[in-house]
XYZ file of C-alpha atoms in Angstrom:
397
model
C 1.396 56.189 18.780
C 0.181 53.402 16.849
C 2.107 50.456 16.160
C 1.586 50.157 12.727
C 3.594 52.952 11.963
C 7.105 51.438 13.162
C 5.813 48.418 10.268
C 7.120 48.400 6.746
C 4.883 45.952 4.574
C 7.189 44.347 1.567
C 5.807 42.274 -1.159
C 7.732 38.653 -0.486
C 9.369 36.592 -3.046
C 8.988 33.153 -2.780
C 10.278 31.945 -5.930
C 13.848 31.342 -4.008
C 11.735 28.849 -1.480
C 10.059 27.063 -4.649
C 13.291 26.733 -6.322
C 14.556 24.936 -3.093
C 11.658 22.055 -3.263
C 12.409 19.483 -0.700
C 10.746 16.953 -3.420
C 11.841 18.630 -7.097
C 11.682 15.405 -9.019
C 7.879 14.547 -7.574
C 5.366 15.313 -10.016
C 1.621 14.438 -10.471
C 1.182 10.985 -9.491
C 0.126 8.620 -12.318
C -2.750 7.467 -10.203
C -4.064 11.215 -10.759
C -2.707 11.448 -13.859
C -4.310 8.465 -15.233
C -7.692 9.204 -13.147
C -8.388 12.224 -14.543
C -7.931 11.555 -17.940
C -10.788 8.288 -16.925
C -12.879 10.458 -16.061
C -12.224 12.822 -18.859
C -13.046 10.313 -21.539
C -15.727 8.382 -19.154
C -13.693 5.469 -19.440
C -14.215 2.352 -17.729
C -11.799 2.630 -14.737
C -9.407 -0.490 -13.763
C -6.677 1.313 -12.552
C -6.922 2.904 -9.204
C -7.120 0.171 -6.272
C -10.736 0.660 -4.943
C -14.034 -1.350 -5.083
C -16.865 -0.203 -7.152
C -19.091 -1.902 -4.931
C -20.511 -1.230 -1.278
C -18.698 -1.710 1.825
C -21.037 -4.398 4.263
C -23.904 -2.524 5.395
C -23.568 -3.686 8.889
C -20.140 -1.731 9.225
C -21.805 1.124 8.169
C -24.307 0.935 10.591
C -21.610 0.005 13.233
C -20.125 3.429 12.507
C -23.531 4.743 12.894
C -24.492 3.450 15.957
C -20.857 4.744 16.869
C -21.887 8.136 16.048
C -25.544 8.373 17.604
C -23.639 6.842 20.937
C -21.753 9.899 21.371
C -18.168 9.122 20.273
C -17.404 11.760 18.464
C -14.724 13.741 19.849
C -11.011 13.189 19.716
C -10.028 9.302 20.491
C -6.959 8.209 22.344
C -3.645 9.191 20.682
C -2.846 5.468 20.301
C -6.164 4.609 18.961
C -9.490 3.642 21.112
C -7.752 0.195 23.331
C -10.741 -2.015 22.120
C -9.473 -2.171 18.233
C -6.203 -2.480 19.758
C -6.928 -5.424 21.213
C -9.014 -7.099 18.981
C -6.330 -6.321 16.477
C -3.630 -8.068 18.539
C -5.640 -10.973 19.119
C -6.097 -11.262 15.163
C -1.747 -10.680 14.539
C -1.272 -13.713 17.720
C -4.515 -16.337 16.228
C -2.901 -15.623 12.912
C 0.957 -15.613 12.970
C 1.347 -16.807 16.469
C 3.352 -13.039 17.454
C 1.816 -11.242 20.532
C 1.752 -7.845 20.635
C 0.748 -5.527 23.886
C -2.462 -3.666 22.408
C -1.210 -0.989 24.962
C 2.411 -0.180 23.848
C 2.864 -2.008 20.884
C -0.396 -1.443 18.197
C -1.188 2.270 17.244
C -4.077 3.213 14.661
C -3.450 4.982 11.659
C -5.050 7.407 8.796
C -4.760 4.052 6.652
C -1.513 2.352 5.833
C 0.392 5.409 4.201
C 0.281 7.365 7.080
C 1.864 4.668 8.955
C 4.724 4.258 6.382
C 5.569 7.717 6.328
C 5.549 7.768 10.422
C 7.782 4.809 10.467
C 10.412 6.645 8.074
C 9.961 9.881 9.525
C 11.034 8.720 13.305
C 14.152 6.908 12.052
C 15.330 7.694 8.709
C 18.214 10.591 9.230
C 20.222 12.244 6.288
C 22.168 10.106 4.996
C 20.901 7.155 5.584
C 20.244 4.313 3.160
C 16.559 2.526 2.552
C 16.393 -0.481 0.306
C 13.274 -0.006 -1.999
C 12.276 -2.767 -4.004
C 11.277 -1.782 -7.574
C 8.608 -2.377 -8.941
C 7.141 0.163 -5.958
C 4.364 1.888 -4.658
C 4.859 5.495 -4.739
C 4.786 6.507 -1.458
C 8.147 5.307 -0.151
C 10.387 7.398 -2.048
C 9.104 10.674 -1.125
C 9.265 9.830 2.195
C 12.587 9.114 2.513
C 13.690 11.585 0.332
C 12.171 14.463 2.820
C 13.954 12.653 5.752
C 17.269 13.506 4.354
C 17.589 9.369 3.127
C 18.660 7.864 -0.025
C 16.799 5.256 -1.503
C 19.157 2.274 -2.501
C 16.948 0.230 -5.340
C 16.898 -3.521 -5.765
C 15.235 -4.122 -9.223
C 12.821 -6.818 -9.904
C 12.280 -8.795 -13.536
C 9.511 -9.332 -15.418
C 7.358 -11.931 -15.379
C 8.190 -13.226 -12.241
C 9.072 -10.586 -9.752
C 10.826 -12.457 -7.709
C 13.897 -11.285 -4.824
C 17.108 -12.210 -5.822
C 18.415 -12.509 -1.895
C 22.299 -12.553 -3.461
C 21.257 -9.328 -4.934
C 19.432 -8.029 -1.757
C 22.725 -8.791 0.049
C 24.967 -6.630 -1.847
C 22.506 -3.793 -1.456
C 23.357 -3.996 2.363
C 25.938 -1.329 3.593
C 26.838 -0.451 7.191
C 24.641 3.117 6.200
C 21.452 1.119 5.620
C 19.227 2.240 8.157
C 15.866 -0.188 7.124
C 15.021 -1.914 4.338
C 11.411 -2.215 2.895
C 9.339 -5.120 1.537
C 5.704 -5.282 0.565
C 3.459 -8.829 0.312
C 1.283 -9.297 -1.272
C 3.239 -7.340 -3.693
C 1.787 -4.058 -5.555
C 2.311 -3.365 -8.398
C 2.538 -7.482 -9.677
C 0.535 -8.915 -7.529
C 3.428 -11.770 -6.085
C 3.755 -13.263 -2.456
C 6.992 -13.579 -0.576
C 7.025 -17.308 0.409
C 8.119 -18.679 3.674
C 11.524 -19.662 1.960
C 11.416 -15.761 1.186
C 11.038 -14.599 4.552
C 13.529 -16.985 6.171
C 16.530 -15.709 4.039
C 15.351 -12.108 4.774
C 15.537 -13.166 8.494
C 19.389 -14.623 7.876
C 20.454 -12.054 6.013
C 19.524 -9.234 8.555
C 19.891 -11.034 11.759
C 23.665 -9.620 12.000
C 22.201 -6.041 11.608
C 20.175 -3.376 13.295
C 18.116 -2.741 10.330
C 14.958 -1.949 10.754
C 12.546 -3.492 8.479
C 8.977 -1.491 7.322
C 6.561 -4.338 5.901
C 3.873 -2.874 4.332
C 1.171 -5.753 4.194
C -1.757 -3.913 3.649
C -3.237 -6.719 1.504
C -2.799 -9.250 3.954
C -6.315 -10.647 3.373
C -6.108 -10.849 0.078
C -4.086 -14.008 -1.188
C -4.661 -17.145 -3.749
C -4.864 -20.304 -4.204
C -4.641 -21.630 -0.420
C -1.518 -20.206 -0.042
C -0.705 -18.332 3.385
C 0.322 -14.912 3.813
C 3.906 -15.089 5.098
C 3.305 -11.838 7.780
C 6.610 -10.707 9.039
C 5.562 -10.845 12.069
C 5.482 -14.863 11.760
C 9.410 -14.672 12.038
C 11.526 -13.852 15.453
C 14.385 -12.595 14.104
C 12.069 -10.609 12.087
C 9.182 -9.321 14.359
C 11.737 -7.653 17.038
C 12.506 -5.270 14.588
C 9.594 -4.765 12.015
C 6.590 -1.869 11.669
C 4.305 -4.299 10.047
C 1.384 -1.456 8.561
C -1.739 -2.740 7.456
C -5.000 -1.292 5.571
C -8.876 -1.493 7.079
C -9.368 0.245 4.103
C -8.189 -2.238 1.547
C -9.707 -5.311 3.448
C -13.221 -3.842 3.952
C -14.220 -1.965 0.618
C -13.650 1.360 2.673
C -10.605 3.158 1.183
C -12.362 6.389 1.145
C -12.023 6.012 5.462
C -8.234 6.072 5.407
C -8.092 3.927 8.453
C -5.136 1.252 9.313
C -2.926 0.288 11.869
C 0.764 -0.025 12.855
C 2.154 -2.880 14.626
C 5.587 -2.690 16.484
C 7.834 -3.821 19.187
C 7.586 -1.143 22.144
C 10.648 0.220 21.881
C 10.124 1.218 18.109
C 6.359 2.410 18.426
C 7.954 4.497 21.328
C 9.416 6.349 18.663
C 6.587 6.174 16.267
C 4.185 7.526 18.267
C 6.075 10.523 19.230
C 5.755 11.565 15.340
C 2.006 9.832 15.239
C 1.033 12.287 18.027
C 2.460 15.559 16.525
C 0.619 14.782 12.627
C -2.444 13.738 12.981
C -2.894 13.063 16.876
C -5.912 10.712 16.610
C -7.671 8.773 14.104
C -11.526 8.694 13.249
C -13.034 8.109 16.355
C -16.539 6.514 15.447
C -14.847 4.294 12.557
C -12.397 3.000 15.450
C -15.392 1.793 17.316
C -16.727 0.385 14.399
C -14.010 -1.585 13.221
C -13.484 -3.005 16.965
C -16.839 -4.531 17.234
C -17.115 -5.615 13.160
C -13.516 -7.663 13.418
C -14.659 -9.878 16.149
C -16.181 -11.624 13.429
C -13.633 -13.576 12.046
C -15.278 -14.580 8.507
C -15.513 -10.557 8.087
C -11.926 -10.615 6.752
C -11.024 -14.464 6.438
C -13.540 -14.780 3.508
C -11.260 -12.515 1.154
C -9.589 -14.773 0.103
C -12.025 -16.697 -1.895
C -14.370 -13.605 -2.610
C -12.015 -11.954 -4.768
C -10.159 -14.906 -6.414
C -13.712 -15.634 -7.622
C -13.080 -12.198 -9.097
C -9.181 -12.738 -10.302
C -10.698 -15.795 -11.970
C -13.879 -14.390 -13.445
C -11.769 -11.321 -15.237
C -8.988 -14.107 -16.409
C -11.583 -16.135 -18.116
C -13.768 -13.414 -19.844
C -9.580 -12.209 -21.405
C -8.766 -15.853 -22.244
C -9.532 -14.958 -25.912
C -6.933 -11.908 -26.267
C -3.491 -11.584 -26.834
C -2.318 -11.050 -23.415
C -0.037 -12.662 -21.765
C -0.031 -13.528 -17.850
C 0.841 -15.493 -15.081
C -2.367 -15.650 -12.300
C -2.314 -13.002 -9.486
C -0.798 -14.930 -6.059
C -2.266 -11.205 -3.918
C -3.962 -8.296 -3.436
C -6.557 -7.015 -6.470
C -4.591 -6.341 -9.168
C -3.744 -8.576 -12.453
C -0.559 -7.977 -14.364
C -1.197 -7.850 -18.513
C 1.704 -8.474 -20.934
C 1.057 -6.805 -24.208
C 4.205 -7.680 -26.610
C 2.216 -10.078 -28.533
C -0.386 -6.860 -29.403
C 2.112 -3.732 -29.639
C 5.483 -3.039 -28.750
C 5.317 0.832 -27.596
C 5.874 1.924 -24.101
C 3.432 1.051 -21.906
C 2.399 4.721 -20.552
C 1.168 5.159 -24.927
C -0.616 2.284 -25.185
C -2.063 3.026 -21.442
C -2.864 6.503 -23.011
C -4.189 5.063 -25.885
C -6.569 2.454 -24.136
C -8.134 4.900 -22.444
C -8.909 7.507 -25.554
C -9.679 4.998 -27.933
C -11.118 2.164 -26.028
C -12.870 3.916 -22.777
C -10.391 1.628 -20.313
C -7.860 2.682 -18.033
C -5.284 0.772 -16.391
C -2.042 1.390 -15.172
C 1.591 1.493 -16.750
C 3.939 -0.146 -14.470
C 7.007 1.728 -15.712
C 5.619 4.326 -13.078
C 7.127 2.058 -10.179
C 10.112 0.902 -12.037
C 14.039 1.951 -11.408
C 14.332 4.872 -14.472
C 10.738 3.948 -16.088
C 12.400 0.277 -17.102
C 9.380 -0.372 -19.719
C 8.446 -3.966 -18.833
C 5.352 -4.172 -21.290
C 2.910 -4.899 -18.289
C -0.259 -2.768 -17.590
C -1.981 -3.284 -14.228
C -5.743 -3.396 -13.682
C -7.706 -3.722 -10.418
C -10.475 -6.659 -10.327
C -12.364 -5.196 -7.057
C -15.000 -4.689 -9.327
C -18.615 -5.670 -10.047
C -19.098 -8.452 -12.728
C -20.554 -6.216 -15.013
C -17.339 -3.769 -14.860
C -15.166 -6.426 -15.224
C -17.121 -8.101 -17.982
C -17.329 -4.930 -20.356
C -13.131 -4.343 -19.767
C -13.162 -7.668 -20.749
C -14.678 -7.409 -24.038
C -12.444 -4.434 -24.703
C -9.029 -5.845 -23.841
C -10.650 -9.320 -26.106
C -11.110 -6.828 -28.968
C -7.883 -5.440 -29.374
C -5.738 -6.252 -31.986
């Protein structure tokens, strides 16, 4: 008799799973949102954080060379040892923190999928994660699929600075970590050393676990350092510091970071790392091992795009914008109110329709959509791009 027969086939409804979303407030992102309606009106694109320019040819030829070599099968769970170790080499010349390349550095589809790994293997339902607002996107949802609450600490405008008396009274014995990003994005701030210090303080009578996403760690003004966590004792023995290849090498398209951790939390890290995405590119690894040797690869950021911060600051000096100098990363802050006082997702709308330049509204990472009358726009651009949003944002009135 055949088997099929003892079968009934039945039609399934899913609507009762979609009606049980694990995420029902997450929606489009405004990065996609504000991307497609770029490309729609061929506008001039400022608001997504990636280059318009080439990566260095001689990392593309690494990866090459990489390839024709034969390494392209799976790589070692933790990531191939020799970017491991270059990697902690880099952390200890930098910041003066050692970390084992063996037990304590794992390699990552770019700094996101390190975040979410870090949340994943500790946050539990229930517990509370300080998120401070103005934020990238990809915290929340994390959290949120955990079973964790996000507790928010709100920033101002202009400065965007940490009130630590605030942070304090965010702190409850259900906190579970606590996350802080510098060079800051959305505004484009540095935590200082003072910062850092009073972060260490405050904690040091917890187990919190702090997640410091640094992925423009390279990118920073004015001679000013950038204040890593793992700089800081009390801070290091219980951070995931994540950081971006992507972001530092022109390469965002490769997803390709790393996690840095003391053992006993990348025990726990990896044991997620291994079961969603195993390995990383294995080619790219090899790459990236061999191209950071070469100090000047990534130590020359700094002045390479201030040149650029600088260059888009003078050709807007004309307009009615307000704004205080990035300190990080590639993005520039733009106060409006002296040009329009509608919400900043209309006139982001409207820029892009009328004038053929996108940006984006930083409502997006605020507590409720606060409206802080600040558009952000990405300067890892050629001159040319940056010259022609110039001339728009100078014509505006």
């Amino acid at each position: 008799m055949c088997i099929f027969e003892f079968l009934t086939f039945t039609t399934m409804e899913y609507s009762s799973h979609i009606g049980n979303s694990k995420l029902p407030k997450v929606e489009t992102t405004i990065f996609t949102t504000v991307g497609n309606l770029a490309r729609k009106h061929n506008a001039i694109d400022l608001s997504q954080g990636f280059p318009n320019f080439e990566a260095d040819r001689t990392l593309m030829s690494l990866v090459n060379d990489a390839m024709q070599h034969g390494h392209n099968q799976y790589a070692p769970m933790q990531g191939y040892y020799g970017l491991r170790e270059v990697i902690s080499e880099k952390i200890e010349q930098l910041h003066g923190h050692s970390y084992s390349p063996e037990r304590e550095i794992t390699i990552t589809v770019g700094a996101t999928q390190a975040i979410f790994t870090a949340i994943t293997a500790f946050i539990h339902k229930g517990d509370e994660v300080i998120v401070i607002k103005p934020a990238y996107d990809c915290y929340e949802p994390a959290i949120r699929l955990n079973g964790g609450i996000p507790v928010y600490l709100q920033l101002n405008a202009p400065d965007y600075k940490i009130d630590w008396h605030l942070f304090r009274q965010k702190l409850t014995d259900k906190t579970k970590m606590v996350i802080i990003n510098t060079p800051h994005n959305p505004s484009g701030t540095i935590l200082s050393k003072r910062d850092m210090e009073q972060l260490e303080a405050i904690l040091k009578p917890t187990n919190v676990i702090l997640l410091s996403d640094e992925v423009y760690e390279h990118i920073i003004f004015d001679g000013a350092d950038h204040e890593s966590a793992s700089r800081f004792p009390g801070l290091a023995n219980r951070t995931f510091v994540c950081a971006s290849f992507g972001k530092t090498f022109h390469v965002t398209g490769w997803k390709m970071g790393y996690c840095a951790a003391p053992e006993s939390l990348m025990a726990e890290f990896r044991k997620v790392h291994q079961f969603a995405v195993f390995c990383v590119d294995h080619p790219v690894q090899r790459a990236m091992a061999t191209y950071l040797k070469n100090a000047s690869h990534y130590l020359g950021l700094n002045d390479f795009y201030q040149k650029k911060r600088d260059f888009f600051l003078d050709g807007i000096k004309s307009s009615k914008f307000k704004y205080k100098p990035s300190q990080g990363t590639y993005f520039q802050l733009l106060q409006y109110t002296p040009l329009t006082k509608e919400r900043d997702e209309v006139l982001a709308e409207r820029l892009i329709i009328e004038n053929g330049l996108a940006s984006i509204p930083i409502s997006s990472f605020n507590v409720a959509n606060r409206n802080d009358y600040m558009l952000r726009f990405c300067f890892a651009k050629k001159k040319e791009t940056l010259e022609k949003a110039a001339e728009i944002l100078c014509n505006l009135n």
